[in-house]
Amino acid sequence: MMIQAICPASCGELLQGYIEGGEKLISYSINLFSRVSIIQKNQNDKENIPHNYTKAYRMLEKVFKYYGYDEKDYKHLCLKIDSPIPIAKGMASSTADLVATATATAEYLGKAITQEEIAKLSIGIEPTDSIVFSEITLFDHLKGSFYKQYGTFPSCKVLLLEGRDVIDTIDFRKTDRTSIIKSNEKEVAEALFHFQKGIKEQSLKELGKAATISGFANQKILYKEGLEEIHEISQRFGAYGINVAHSGSVIGILYNDTDFDREGFCHTLKDKDFMKSYLSICSYDIIPGGGRILTL
């Protein structure tokens, strides 16, 4: 017996900062997935758990215990994770693994687990991106005590620049940046205003403006090489705005094929000195978040 579930990655955050009394973020999902399989095997088959599976096994155990089961009920299960999501770049690779694991585990148990329940279980393991939700969501990614959903994102693509820098979120948060984060409160409030207007009007220009404001505000927290010039060039070729991973190294260019000259943008970018800080450029679709079961 095998059960598989997937969860999409993010391309950083649309915005992040000090909102309504605490740190919150709004992520969006792209069509790049972590796939988790639950397989029934002998206990000996999982004696050497890969390092990057540790959190996923904690989630499997949490879901079993959440529904009142004991260790004997899951000790015969193994996980297999297939994920092309770059690690420690700000693309929610760990959250995607956890959400897919929780979704598959609940399916194994015959339980209808909610996204809110998965979010709470994930927060108990590590800070969690709002890709756990199918709708675009403002989320307290540290405590899980607040979320506000805004519905769907307009049809949009993102050109993802993958940075060379590897940034462990847990290590990054060991440095207290509270004063800097609070100093950005005005800019983040402005970004949230444009975001809410953009969602209400389904305006990619407003949403791009929101993401761009938040991205520039984050430069004094985690600097992105060439961000100002990348934004200027992207605007010249018809993009709606840029967004960043606020604790990672990726940059997103929000666009649609009808308005954006992707070939011209990439050609202009390739000879810039700051591109030495980036590994690749890939295009993705923005899609709904959340875990989903794969039919085998």
C-alpha atoms as a PDB file:
ATOM      1  CA  MET A   1       0.000   0.000   0.000  1.00  0.00           C
ATOM      2  CA  MET A   2       1.277   3.461  -0.894  1.00  0.00           C
ATOM      3  CA  ILE A   3      -0.297   6.902  -0.480  1.00  0.00           C
ATOM      4  CA  GLN A   4       1.126   9.998  -2.122  1.00  0.00           C
ATOM      5  CA  ALA A   5       0.448  13.684  -1.569  1.00  0.00           C
ATOM      6  CA  ILE A   6       1.963  16.858  -2.971  1.00  0.00           C
ATOM      7  CA  CYS A   7       2.323  20.461  -1.876  1.00  0.00           C
ATOM      8  CA  PRO A   8       3.650  23.353  -3.963  1.00  0.00           C
ATOM      9  CA  ALA A   9       6.658  25.530  -3.274  1.00  0.00           C
ATOM     10  CA  SER A  10       6.614  29.291  -2.944  1.00  0.00           C
ATOM     11  CA  CYS A  11       8.730  31.957  -4.612  1.00  0.00           C
ATOM     12  CA  GLY A  12       9.437  33.945  -1.487  1.00  0.00           C
ATOM     13  CA  GLU A  13       6.651  36.177  -0.152  1.00  0.00           C
ATOM     14  CA  LEU A  14       4.391  38.829  -1.619  1.00  0.00           C
ATOM     15  CA  LEU A  15       4.946  40.777   1.563  1.00  0.00           C
ATOM     16  CA  GLN A  16       6.258  40.224   5.059  1.00  0.00           C
ATOM     17  CA  GLY A  17       6.752  42.370   8.110  1.00  0.00           C
ATOM     18  CA  TYR A  18       5.225  43.818  11.253  1.00  0.00           C
ATOM     19  CA  ILE A  19       1.443  43.817  10.751  1.00  0.00           C
ATOM     20  CA  GLU A  20      -1.321  44.168  13.357  1.00  0.00           C
ATOM     21  CA  GLY A  21       0.983  43.763  16.333  1.00  0.00           C
ATOM     22  CA  GLY A  22       3.336  41.074  15.137  1.00  0.00           C
ATOM     23  CA  GLU A  23       5.272  39.497  12.274  1.00  0.00           C
ATOM     24  CA  LYS A  24       3.154  38.100   9.464  1.00  0.00           C
ATOM     25  CA  LEU A  25       3.573  37.169   5.827  1.00  0.00           C
ATOM     26  CA  ILE A  26       1.706  36.445   2.614  1.00  0.00           C
ATOM     27  CA  SER A  27       3.223  33.712   0.456  1.00  0.00           C
ATOM     28  CA  TYR A  28       2.087  32.488  -2.937  1.00  0.00           C
ATOM     29  CA  SER A  29       2.471  29.056  -4.494  1.00  0.00           C
ATOM     30  CA  ILE A  30       4.047  27.975  -7.777  1.00  0.00           C
ATOM     31  CA  ASN A  31       3.806  24.805  -9.857  1.00  0.00           C
ATOM     32  CA  LEU A  32       6.865  23.139  -8.329  1.00  0.00           C
ATOM     33  CA  PHE A  33       5.998  20.377  -5.868  1.00  0.00           C
ATOM     34  CA  SER A  34       7.250  18.258  -3.016  1.00  0.00           C
ATOM     35  CA  ARG A  35       5.819  14.740  -3.321  1.00  0.00           C
ATOM     36  CA  VAL A  36       5.640  12.573  -0.204  1.00  0.00           C
ATOM     37  CA  SER A  37       4.859   8.851  -0.273  1.00  0.00           C
ATOM     38  CA  ILE A  38       3.807   6.752   2.724  1.00  0.00           C
ATOM     39  CA  ILE A  39       4.868   3.143   2.310  1.00  0.00           C
ATOM     40  CA  GLN A  40       4.279   0.136   4.529  1.00  0.00           C
ATOM     41  CA  LYS A  41       7.600  -1.595   5.149  1.00  0.00           C
ATOM     42  CA  ASN A  42       9.521  -3.368   7.846  1.00  0.00           C
ATOM     43  CA  GLN A  43      10.939  -1.239  10.683  1.00  0.00           C
ATOM     44  CA  ASN A  44      14.463  -2.085   9.535  1.00  0.00           C
ATOM     45  CA  ASP A  45      13.886  -0.198   6.291  1.00  0.00           C
ATOM     46  CA  LYS A  46      13.869   3.167   8.044  1.00  0.00           C
ATOM     47  CA  GLU A  47      16.702   2.717  10.513  1.00  0.00           C
ATOM     48  CA  ASN A  48      18.814   5.283   8.669  1.00  0.00           C
ATOM     49  CA  ILE A  49      16.479   8.222   8.199  1.00  0.00           C
ATOM     50  CA  PRO A  50      17.874  10.801   5.749  1.00  0.00           C
ATOM     51  CA  HIS A  51      18.645  14.078   7.516  1.00  0.00           C
ATOM     52  CA  ASN A  52      16.133  16.007   5.423  1.00  0.00           C
ATOM     53  CA  TYR A  53      13.368  13.536   6.379  1.00  0.00           C
ATOM     54  CA  THR A  54      13.549  14.235  10.120  1.00  0.00           C
ATOM     55  CA  LYS A  55      10.899  16.980  10.146  1.00  0.00           C
ATOM     56  CA  ALA A  56       8.596  14.950   7.905  1.00  0.00           C
ATOM     57  CA  TYR A  57       8.747  11.971  10.296  1.00  0.00           C
ATOM     58  CA  ARG A  58       7.920  14.332  13.153  1.00  0.00           C
ATOM     59  CA  MET A  59       4.848  15.424  11.203  1.00  0.00           C
ATOM     60  CA  LEU A  60       3.789  11.830  10.548  1.00  0.00           C
ATOM     61  CA  GLU A  61       4.035  11.131  14.290  1.00  0.00           C
ATOM     62  CA  LYS A  62       2.183  14.356  15.145  1.00  0.00           C
ATOM     63  CA  VAL A  63      -0.743  13.487  12.878  1.00  0.00           C
ATOM     64  CA  PHE A  64      -1.044   9.981  14.342  1.00  0.00           C
ATOM     65  CA  LYS A  65      -0.952  11.350  17.898  1.00  0.00           C
ATOM     66  CA  TYR A  66      -3.388  14.152  16.968  1.00  0.00           C
ATOM     67  CA  TYR A  67      -5.955  11.471  16.188  1.00  0.00           C
ATOM     68  CA  GLY A  68      -5.185   9.459  19.310  1.00  0.00           C
ATOM     69  CA  TYR A  69      -2.921   6.764  17.896  1.00  0.00           C
ATOM     70  CA  ASP A  70       0.208   5.297  19.538  1.00  0.00           C
ATOM     71  CA  GLU A  71       3.717   4.725  18.199  1.00  0.00           C
ATOM     72  CA  LYS A  72       2.933   1.077  17.457  1.00  0.00           C
ATOM     73  CA  ASP A  73       0.391   2.271  14.903  1.00  0.00           C
ATOM     74  CA  TYR A  74       2.941   4.062  12.704  1.00  0.00           C
ATOM     75  CA  LYS A  75       6.306   2.400  13.417  1.00  0.00           C
ATOM     76  CA  HIS A  76       5.890   0.167  10.348  1.00  0.00           C
ATOM     77  CA  LEU A  77       5.520   3.144   7.984  1.00  0.00           C
ATOM     78  CA  CYS A  78       8.235   4.760   5.861  1.00  0.00           C
ATOM     79  CA  LEU A  79       8.319   8.056   4.043  1.00  0.00           C
ATOM     80  CA  LYS A  80       9.803   8.813   0.647  1.00  0.00           C
ATOM     81  CA  ILE A  81      10.212  12.458  -0.373  1.00  0.00           C
ATOM     82  CA  ASP A  82      10.734  13.487  -3.986  1.00  0.00           C
ATOM     83  CA  SER A  83      11.264  17.229  -4.194  1.00  0.00           C
ATOM     84  CA  PRO A  84      13.045  19.405  -6.757  1.00  0.00           C
ATOM     85  CA  ILE A  85      12.444  22.479  -4.568  1.00  0.00           C
ATOM     86  CA  PRO A  86      15.791  24.162  -3.787  1.00  0.00           C
ATOM     87  CA  ILE A  87      16.587  24.005  -0.063  1.00  0.00           C
ATOM     88  CA  ALA A  88      17.347  27.075   2.067  1.00  0.00           C
ATOM     89  CA  LYS A  89      16.563  29.556  -0.702  1.00  0.00           C
ATOM     90  CA  GLY A  90      13.245  30.926   0.610  1.00  0.00           C
ATOM     91  CA  MET A  91      10.976  28.630  -1.400  1.00  0.00           C
ATOM     92  CA  ALA A  92       9.208  26.907   1.521  1.00  0.00           C
ATOM     93  CA  SER A  93      10.791  23.526   0.815  1.00  0.00           C
ATOM     94  CA  SER A  94      10.344  22.356   4.425  1.00  0.00           C
ATOM     95  CA  THR A  95       6.760  23.608   4.662  1.00  0.00           C
ATOM     96  CA  ALA A  96       5.921  21.809   1.417  1.00  0.00           C
ATOM     97  CA  ASP A  97       7.355  18.554   2.814  1.00  0.00           C
ATOM     98  CA  LEU A  98       5.399  18.947   6.060  1.00  0.00           C
ATOM     99  CA  VAL A  99       2.093  19.785   4.387  1.00  0.00           C
ATOM    100  CA  ALA A 100       2.391  16.917   1.921  1.00  0.00           C
ATOM    101  CA  THR A 101       3.295  14.543   4.780  1.00  0.00           C
ATOM    102  CA  ALA A 102       0.336  15.654   6.907  1.00  0.00           C
ATOM    103  CA  THR A 103      -2.026  15.339   3.939  1.00  0.00           C
ATOM    104  CA  ALA A 104      -0.818  11.826   3.084  1.00  0.00           C
ATOM    105  CA  THR A 105      -0.863  10.693   6.716  1.00  0.00           C
ATOM    106  CA  ALA A 106      -4.426  11.890   7.269  1.00  0.00           C
ATOM    107  CA  GLU A 107      -5.477  10.091   4.082  1.00  0.00           C
ATOM    108  CA  TYR A 108      -3.813   6.913   5.351  1.00  0.00           C
ATOM    109  CA  LEU A 109      -5.857   7.206   8.551  1.00  0.00           C
ATOM    110  CA  GLY A 110      -9.053   8.014   6.681  1.00  0.00           C
ATOM    111  CA  LYS A 111      -9.282  11.445   8.311  1.00  0.00           C
ATOM    112  CA  ALA A 112     -10.434  14.715   6.721  1.00  0.00           C
ATOM    113  CA  ILE A 113      -7.763  17.023   8.097  1.00  0.00           C
ATOM    114  CA  THR A 114      -8.217  20.765   7.483  1.00  0.00           C
ATOM    115  CA  GLN A 115      -5.614  23.228   6.277  1.00  0.00           C
ATOM    116  CA  GLU A 116      -5.949  25.085   9.572  1.00  0.00           C
ATOM    117  CA  GLU A 117      -5.148  21.898  11.474  1.00  0.00           C
ATOM    118  CA  ILE A 118      -2.121  21.222   9.265  1.00  0.00           C
ATOM    119  CA  ALA A 119      -0.922  24.800   9.839  1.00  0.00           C
ATOM    120  CA  LYS A 120      -1.081  24.356  13.624  1.00  0.00           C
ATOM    121  CA  LEU A 121       0.758  21.040  13.488  1.00  0.00           C
ATOM    122  CA  SER A 122       3.434  22.531  11.197  1.00  0.00           C
ATOM    123  CA  ILE A 123       3.998  25.533  13.480  1.00  0.00           C
ATOM    124  CA  GLY A 124       4.817  23.047  16.237  1.00  0.00           C
ATOM    125  CA  ILE A 125       7.796  21.922  14.153  1.00  0.00           C
ATOM    126  CA  GLU A 126       9.077  25.139  12.544  1.00  0.00           C
ATOM    127  CA  PRO A 127       8.005  28.555  11.189  1.00  0.00           C
ATOM    128  CA  THR A 128       5.489  27.858   8.424  1.00  0.00           C
ATOM    129  CA  ASP A 129       4.749  29.573   5.114  1.00  0.00           C
ATOM    130  CA  SER A 130       1.171  30.325   4.120  1.00  0.00           C
ATOM    131  CA  ILE A 131       1.403  27.918   1.160  1.00  0.00           C
ATOM    132  CA  VAL A 132      -0.320  25.545   3.599  1.00  0.00           C
ATOM    133  CA  PHE A 133      -3.545  27.314   2.565  1.00  0.00           C
ATOM    134  CA  SER A 134      -5.199  27.017  -0.850  1.00  0.00           C
ATOM    135  CA  GLU A 135      -6.201  30.692  -0.737  1.00  0.00           C
ATOM    136  CA  ILE A 136      -3.829  33.653  -0.563  1.00  0.00           C
ATOM    137  CA  THR A 137      -3.445  34.119   3.191  1.00  0.00           C
ATOM    138  CA  LEU A 138      -1.975  36.633   5.619  1.00  0.00           C
ATOM    139  CA  PHE A 139      -0.458  34.356   8.268  1.00  0.00           C
ATOM    140  CA  ASP A 140       1.424  34.530  11.542  1.00  0.00           C
ATOM    141  CA  HIS A 141       4.188  32.183  10.417  1.00  0.00           C
ATOM    142  CA  LEU A 142       5.869  32.067  13.833  1.00  0.00           C
ATOM    143  CA  LYS A 143       2.969  31.366  16.203  1.00  0.00           C
ATOM    144  CA  GLY A 144       0.147  30.365  13.881  1.00  0.00           C
ATOM    145  CA  SER A 145      -2.268  32.408  15.987  1.00  0.00           C
ATOM    146  CA  PHE A 146      -3.547  34.625  13.157  1.00  0.00           C
ATOM    147  CA  TYR A 147      -4.619  34.149   9.594  1.00  0.00           C
ATOM    148  CA  LYS A 148      -6.798  36.072   7.174  1.00  0.00           C
ATOM    149  CA  GLN A 149      -7.715  34.711   3.786  1.00  0.00           C
ATOM    150  CA  TYR A 150      -8.129  36.804   0.646  1.00  0.00           C
ATOM    151  CA  GLY A 151      -9.306  34.348  -1.986  1.00  0.00           C
ATOM    152  CA  THR A 152      -7.538  33.742  -5.259  1.00  0.00           C
ATOM    153  CA  PHE A 153      -4.633  35.392  -7.048  1.00  0.00           C
ATOM    154  CA  PRO A 154      -5.266  36.658 -10.601  1.00  0.00           C
ATOM    155  CA  SER A 155      -3.786  34.570 -13.410  1.00  0.00           C
ATOM    156  CA  CYS A 156      -0.075  35.329 -13.281  1.00  0.00           C
ATOM    157  CA  LYS A 157       3.386  33.907 -13.852  1.00  0.00           C
ATOM    158  CA  VAL A 158       6.647  34.462 -12.041  1.00  0.00           C
ATOM    159  CA  LEU A 159      10.188  34.485 -13.380  1.00  0.00           C
ATOM    160  CA  LEU A 160      12.249  33.120 -10.514  1.00  0.00           C
ATOM    161  CA  LEU A 161      15.862  34.138 -10.009  1.00  0.00           C
ATOM    162  CA  GLU A 162      17.506  31.572  -7.742  1.00  0.00           C
ATOM    163  CA  GLY A 163      20.209  33.146  -5.616  1.00  0.00           C
ATOM    164  CA  ARG A 164      23.485  31.412  -4.856  1.00  0.00           C
ATOM    165  CA  ASP A 165      23.237  32.114  -1.122  1.00  0.00           C
ATOM    166  CA  VAL A 166      21.941  29.366   1.151  1.00  0.00           C
ATOM    167  CA  ILE A 167      20.093  30.745   4.180  1.00  0.00           C
ATOM    168  CA  ASP A 168      18.867  28.480   6.958  1.00  0.00           C
ATOM    169  CA  THR A 169      15.661  30.052   8.280  1.00  0.00           C
ATOM    170  CA  ILE A 170      16.192  28.833  11.842  1.00  0.00           C
ATOM    171  CA  ASP A 171      19.756  30.199  11.971  1.00  0.00           C
ATOM    172  CA  PHE A 172      18.637  33.437  10.308  1.00  0.00           C
ATOM    173  CA  ARG A 173      16.041  33.996  13.013  1.00  0.00           C
ATOM    174  CA  LYS A 174      18.579  33.561  15.820  1.00  0.00           C
ATOM    175  CA  THR A 175      19.599  37.174  15.242  1.00  0.00           C
ATOM    176  CA  ASP A 176      17.072  39.567  16.762  1.00  0.00           C
ATOM    177  CA  ARG A 177      15.944  41.914  13.981  1.00  0.00           C
ATOM    178  CA  THR A 178      12.804  43.122  15.724  1.00  0.00           C
ATOM    179  CA  SER A 179      13.800  46.801  15.721  1.00  0.00           C
ATOM    180  CA  ILE A 180      14.586  46.762  11.985  1.00  0.00           C
ATOM    181  CA  ILE A 181      11.380  44.878  11.191  1.00  0.00           C
ATOM    182  CA  LYS A 182       9.336  47.382  13.207  1.00  0.00           C
ATOM    183  CA  SER A 183      11.084  50.275  11.459  1.00  0.00           C
ATOM    184  CA  ASN A 184       9.587  48.972   8.197  1.00  0.00           C
ATOM    185  CA  GLU A 185       6.037  49.014   9.588  1.00  0.00           C
ATOM    186  CA  LYS A 186       4.947  52.060   7.562  1.00  0.00           C
ATOM    187  CA  GLU A 187       6.212  50.594   4.276  1.00  0.00           C
ATOM    188  CA  VAL A 188       4.615  47.218   5.008  1.00  0.00           C
ATOM    189  CA  ALA A 189       1.292  48.916   5.837  1.00  0.00           C
ATOM    190  CA  GLU A 190       1.467  50.666   2.459  1.00  0.00           C
ATOM    191  CA  ALA A 191       2.253  47.341   0.784  1.00  0.00           C
ATOM    192  CA  LEU A 192      -0.720  45.705   2.511  1.00  0.00           C
ATOM    193  CA  PHE A 193      -2.995  48.533   1.319  1.00  0.00           C
ATOM    194  CA  HIS A 194      -1.963  47.953  -2.301  1.00  0.00           C
ATOM    195  CA  PHE A 195      -2.215  44.181  -1.838  1.00  0.00           C
ATOM    196  CA  GLN A 196      -5.784  44.380  -0.535  1.00  0.00           C
ATOM    197  CA  LYS A 197      -6.732  46.779  -3.326  1.00  0.00           C
ATOM    198  CA  GLY A 198      -5.116  44.442  -5.843  1.00  0.00           C
ATOM    199  CA  ILE A 199      -7.012  41.407  -4.584  1.00  0.00           C
ATOM    200  CA  LYS A 200     -10.313  43.303  -4.500  1.00  0.00           C
ATOM    201  CA  GLU A 201      -9.846  44.631  -8.036  1.00  0.00           C
ATOM    202  CA  GLN A 202      -7.920  41.554  -9.282  1.00  0.00           C
ATOM    203  CA  SER A 203      -5.231  44.019 -10.369  1.00  0.00           C
ATOM    204  CA  LEU A 204      -1.771  42.588 -10.987  1.00  0.00           C
ATOM    205  CA  LYS A 205      -0.338  46.107 -11.118  1.00  0.00           C
ATOM    206  CA  GLU A 206      -1.495  46.781  -7.544  1.00  0.00           C
ATOM    207  CA  LEU A 207      -0.290  43.381  -6.366  1.00  0.00           C
ATOM    208  CA  GLY A 208       3.058  43.956  -8.066  1.00  0.00           C
ATOM    209  CA  LYS A 209       3.332  47.346  -6.377  1.00  0.00           C
ATOM    210  CA  ALA A 210       2.630  45.746  -2.980  1.00  0.00           C
ATOM    211  CA  ALA A 211       5.292  43.075  -3.470  1.00  0.00           C
ATOM    212  CA  THR A 212       7.836  45.607  -4.719  1.00  0.00           C
ATOM    213  CA  ILE A 213       7.372  47.905  -1.706  1.00  0.00           C
ATOM    214  CA  SER A 214       7.867  44.995   0.685  1.00  0.00           C
ATOM    215  CA  GLY A 215      10.861  43.709  -1.279  1.00  0.00           C
ATOM    216  CA  PHE A 216      12.687  47.034  -1.155  1.00  0.00           C
ATOM    217  CA  ALA A 217      11.866  47.484   2.547  1.00  0.00           C
ATOM    218  CA  ASN A 218      13.542  44.135   3.214  1.00  0.00           C
ATOM    219  CA  GLN A 219      16.850  45.247   1.650  1.00  0.00           C
ATOM    220  CA  LYS A 220      18.110  46.501   5.030  1.00  0.00           C
ATOM    221  CA  ILE A 221      17.250  43.115   6.582  1.00  0.00           C
ATOM    222  CA  LEU A 222      18.536  40.746   3.901  1.00  0.00           C
ATOM    223  CA  TYR A 223      20.149  42.472   0.929  1.00  0.00           C
ATOM    224  CA  LYS A 224      19.553  41.185  -2.613  1.00  0.00           C
ATOM    225  CA  GLU A 225      22.307  42.011  -5.088  1.00  0.00           C
ATOM    226  CA  GLY A 226      21.063  44.079  -8.028  1.00  0.00           C
ATOM    227  CA  LEU A 227      17.466  44.280  -6.830  1.00  0.00           C
ATOM    228  CA  GLU A 228      16.954  47.924  -7.812  1.00  0.00           C
ATOM    229  CA  GLU A 229      18.306  47.365 -11.319  1.00  0.00           C
ATOM    230  CA  ILE A 230      16.399  44.103 -11.730  1.00  0.00           C
ATOM    231  CA  HIS A 231      13.223  45.992 -10.855  1.00  0.00           C
ATOM    232  CA  GLU A 232      14.016  48.844 -13.241  1.00  0.00           C
ATOM    233  CA  ILE A 233      14.729  46.470 -16.134  1.00  0.00           C
ATOM    234  CA  SER A 234      11.655  44.352 -15.403  1.00  0.00           C
ATOM    235  CA  GLN A 235       9.451  47.461 -15.477  1.00  0.00           C
ATOM    236  CA  ARG A 236      10.962  48.479 -18.806  1.00  0.00           C
ATOM    237  CA  PHE A 237       9.937  45.125 -20.289  1.00  0.00           C
ATOM    238  CA  GLY A 238       6.394  45.123 -18.869  1.00  0.00           C
ATOM    239  CA  ALA A 239       6.505  43.230 -15.544  1.00  0.00           C
ATOM    240  CA  TYR A 240       4.023  44.069 -12.789  1.00  0.00           C
ATOM    241  CA  GLY A 241       6.571  44.107  -9.983  1.00  0.00           C
ATOM    242  CA  ILE A 242       9.141  42.103  -8.092  1.00  0.00           C
ATOM    243  CA  ASN A 243       8.993  40.124  -4.877  1.00  0.00           C
ATOM    244  CA  VAL A 244      11.678  38.561  -2.698  1.00  0.00           C
ATOM    245  CA  ALA A 245      12.234  35.800  -0.206  1.00  0.00           C
ATOM    246  CA  HIS A 246      12.438  37.823   2.991  1.00  0.00           C
ATOM    247  CA  SER A 247      14.633  35.168   4.620  1.00  0.00           C
ATOM    248  CA  GLY A 248      15.992  33.536   1.466  1.00  0.00           C
ATOM    249  CA  SER A 249      17.841  34.376  -1.732  1.00  0.00           C
ATOM    250  CA  VAL A 250      15.225  34.113  -4.497  1.00  0.00           C
ATOM    251  CA  ILE A 251      13.663  37.010  -6.397  1.00  0.00           C
ATOM    252  CA  GLY A 252      10.414  36.787  -8.350  1.00  0.00           C
ATOM    253  CA  ILE A 253       9.402  38.863 -11.372  1.00  0.00           C
ATOM    254  CA  LEU A 254       5.582  38.965 -11.602  1.00  0.00           C
ATOM    255  CA  TYR A 255       4.334  38.979 -15.186  1.00  0.00           C
ATOM    256  CA  ASN A 256       1.955  37.737 -17.860  1.00  0.00           C
ATOM    257  CA  ASP A 257       2.975  36.755 -21.387  1.00  0.00           C
ATOM    258  CA  THR A 258       0.673  39.364 -22.924  1.00  0.00           C
ATOM    259  CA  ASP A 259       2.454  42.293 -21.237  1.00  0.00           C
ATOM    260  CA  PHE A 260       6.006  41.122 -20.558  1.00  0.00           C
ATOM    261  CA  ASP A 261       8.892  40.698 -23.002  1.00  0.00           C
ATOM    262  CA  ARG A 262      10.567  37.816 -21.183  1.00  0.00           C
ATOM    263  CA  GLU A 263      13.167  37.209 -23.871  1.00  0.00           C
ATOM    264  CA  GLY A 264      14.202  40.859 -23.895  1.00  0.00           C
ATOM    265  CA  PHE A 265      14.369  40.974 -20.114  1.00  0.00           C
ATOM    266  CA  CYS A 266      16.526  37.849 -19.833  1.00  0.00           C
ATOM    267  CA  HIS A 267      18.823  38.999 -22.648  1.00  0.00           C
ATOM    268  CA  THR A 268      19.360  42.355 -20.935  1.00  0.00           C
ATOM    269  CA  LEU A 269      19.961  40.704 -17.568  1.00  0.00           C
ATOM    270  CA  LYS A 270      22.476  38.050 -18.588  1.00  0.00           C
ATOM    271  CA  ASP A 271      25.520  40.336 -18.928  1.00  0.00           C
ATOM    272  CA  LYS A 272      24.953  42.308 -15.728  1.00  0.00           C
ATOM    273  CA  ASP A 273      27.662  41.980 -13.057  1.00  0.00           C
ATOM    274  CA  PHE A 274      25.151  41.274 -10.291  1.00  0.00           C
ATOM    275  CA  MET A 275      23.998  38.106 -12.083  1.00  0.00           C
ATOM    276  CA  LYS A 276      27.028  36.342 -10.596  1.00  0.00           C
ATOM    277  CA  SER A 277      24.908  36.195  -7.423  1.00  0.00           C
ATOM    278  CA  TYR A 278      22.207  34.114  -9.153  1.00  0.00           C
ATOM    279  CA  LEU A 279      22.291  30.522 -10.351  1.00  0.00           C
ATOM    280  CA  SER A 280      19.346  30.315 -12.740  1.00  0.00           C
ATOM    281  CA  ILE A 281      16.174  31.894 -14.122  1.00  0.00           C
ATOM    282  CA  CYS A 282      13.032  29.741 -14.432  1.00  0.00           C
ATOM    283  CA  SER A 283       9.395  30.538 -15.174  1.00  0.00           C
ATOM    284  CA  TYR A 284       6.500  29.169 -13.103  1.00  0.00           C
ATOM    285  CA  ASP A 285       2.751  29.609 -12.876  1.00  0.00           C
ATOM    286  CA  ILE A 286       1.208  31.001  -9.689  1.00  0.00           C
ATOM    287  CA  ILE A 287      -1.265  28.400  -8.419  1.00  0.00           C
ATOM    288  CA  PRO A 288      -3.425  27.678  -5.339  1.00  0.00           C
ATOM    289  CA  GLY A 289      -1.533  26.343  -2.329  1.00  0.00           C
ATOM    290  CA  GLY A 290      -2.290  23.480   0.042  1.00  0.00           C
ATOM    291  CA  GLY A 291      -1.703  19.745   0.089  1.00  0.00           C
ATOM    292  CA  ARG A 292      -3.490  17.388  -2.259  1.00  0.00           C
ATOM    293  CA  ILE A 293      -3.676  13.608  -2.629  1.00  0.00           C
ATOM    294  CA  LEU A 294      -2.348  11.996  -5.805  1.00  0.00           C
ATOM    295  CA  THR A 295      -4.522   9.293  -7.307  1.00  0.00           C
ATOM    296  CA  LEU A 296      -2.302   6.313  -8.080  1.00  0.00           C
END
